[in-house]
Amino acid sequence: MSQAFRLKQSIEDAVIAGEFLPGDRLDEASLAERFGVSRTPIREALLQLGAEGFIDVRPRRGAIVSVPSPTRLFEMFETMAEIESACGRLAARRLTPDNDAAMETAHRACEIAAREGDSEQYYADNRNFHEAIYRASRNSFLADQAFALHKRLSAYRRIQLRARNRLLQSLQEHAGILEAIRAGDEQLAATRLHDHVLVQGERFSDMVLGLAGDRRSDASSRSGTAK
Amino acid sequence: MSQAFRLKQSIEDAVIAGEFLPGDRLDEASLAERFGVSRTPIREALLQLGAEGFIDVRPRRGAIVSVPSPTRLFEMFETMAEIESACGRLAARRLTPDNDAAMETAHRACEIAAREGDSEQYYADNRNFHEAIYRASRNSFLADQAFALHKRLSAYRRIQLRARNRLLQSLQEHAGILEAIRAGDEQLAATRLHDHVLVQGERFSDMVLGLAGDRRSDASSRSGTAK
DNA sequence: CATATATGAATTGTATGCAAGATTAGAAAT
DNA sequence: ATTTCTAATCTTGCATACAATTCATATATG
């Protein structure tokens, strides 16, 4: 297969793995050298990642890993919450035995990781659990959107799963979500998923806010970022 | 500014305008000649459009305008319905006088177009109305997502606004949506927007289904939309 | 007649070179 | 010491050339 697509994946992985941090410059020449190719496929990969919103490509000024403002970051988490709750609503409406089993398996894995306090493992299993819900929506387009946004936020999500408390609380929330989906209660499933996701966004935003001095401006007040 | 970005816009516009129909091949050489540039910036534009899901870029096999299956198309409309209803929910929660006024203006324009039966004009004004709601969510990231999906579906939406009945019915639904948002009734606003969008999806899917003989089974069938 | 195969044409993928805009460093001036 | 202007350097944007793969056509074969 063409190199550009492989490179796109590699660069994306490197960003997700935290090798390139938000704000880091993605210089074409060094990437080309690193991967042993010319600048052309590197450029193509970078432009694709830029179109997906993963990185920031400014004409004539090179590409950098996106640095969302705290406001923007909160908006991204809020959007994630809305999309996930949509998945949950549909999953509750359409649950099949297959999807049910997949969620159960993922949930069990989370349970083990949480009990052992292995946050790195929990991070991976948590991802599987959420993906199982996306698929359970039985809307592959919606699932794709959810999956893409989940990836974009992974860098920010990982950080705050470190606390042991949060692991157990997260697990508890998962159980509640599963219960609602199985009961076919669309409204409850949506609400629980919404809160589950948004809590992470709020925790993280608060954390960033402390450092950055930008206001979160969600519901209240007229946020400054008109667009 | 760089040509690749201008070209991306131009090609996207051409697709939206219906100059290239779903399934049409987007050949690099002819596009290069048409725009008077080399293949390089054309490729870059195509790859970006591909990453956004606007077109289909298959490695080594060229780019074509996406041809979603009826199932996929229904899924896209369903996703649009979920995203729009999220916008409506947030708008109801956070409505400001500015956003209210913008929606009112757009609604008035729709009213005039509908009364005159000018479906082309209504198409444009309808777009403005929906965009006003996206902005009223006061979540610019969510609004961006909504806007992007709206564009992707525009080719399919335009077709069925031709019927005069649908114009007036659509307008009526807009009024109901506005009312719910102004009343601050999140649930009602969400439901009304959801149904407003999904009705279009179902109408169109049915239309396509007649031609294509693909089955929609999993996602939908017996209406519902529950809630 | 249908299917398989081979050969040539067309198209995409990558490398390289050069031009043009951006960035940085240094010198001159206040 | 700070600022401003200029020049050198670095980086990106585009065009061209060539390599690699797919596609189309025709020929051979059962």
CSV table of C-alpha atoms in Angstrom, one decimal, chain B residues 21-27 46 54-58 61-67:
chain,number,residue,atom,x,y,z
B,21,LEU,CA,-21.9,13.4,-9.2
B,22,PRO,CA,-21.5,10.6,-6.7
B,23,GLY,CA,-19.4,7.9,-8.4
B,24,ASP,CA,-17.7,10.3,-10.7
B,25,ARG,CA,-13.9,9.9,-11.0
B,26,LEU,CA,-11.7,12.8,-9.9
B,27,ASP,CA,-8.8,12.3,-12.1
B,46,LEU,CA,-7.9,15.4,-2.9
B,54,PHE,CA,-16.1,14.1,1.4
B,55,ILE,CA,-14.7,12.0,-1.3
B,56,ASP,CA,-13.3,8.5,-1.5
B,57,VAL,CA,-9.6,8.1,-2.1
B,58,ARG,CA,-8.6,4.5,-2.7
B,61,ARG,CA,-7.0,3.5,-7.6
B,62,GLY,CA,-7.8,7.2,-7.7
B,63,ALA,CA,-10.5,9.4,-6.1
B,64,ILE,CA,-14.2,9.3,-6.7
B,65,VAL,CA,-17.1,11.2,-5.2
B,66,SER,CA,-18.4,9.1,-2.4
B,67,VAL,CA,-21.3,6.8,-3.2
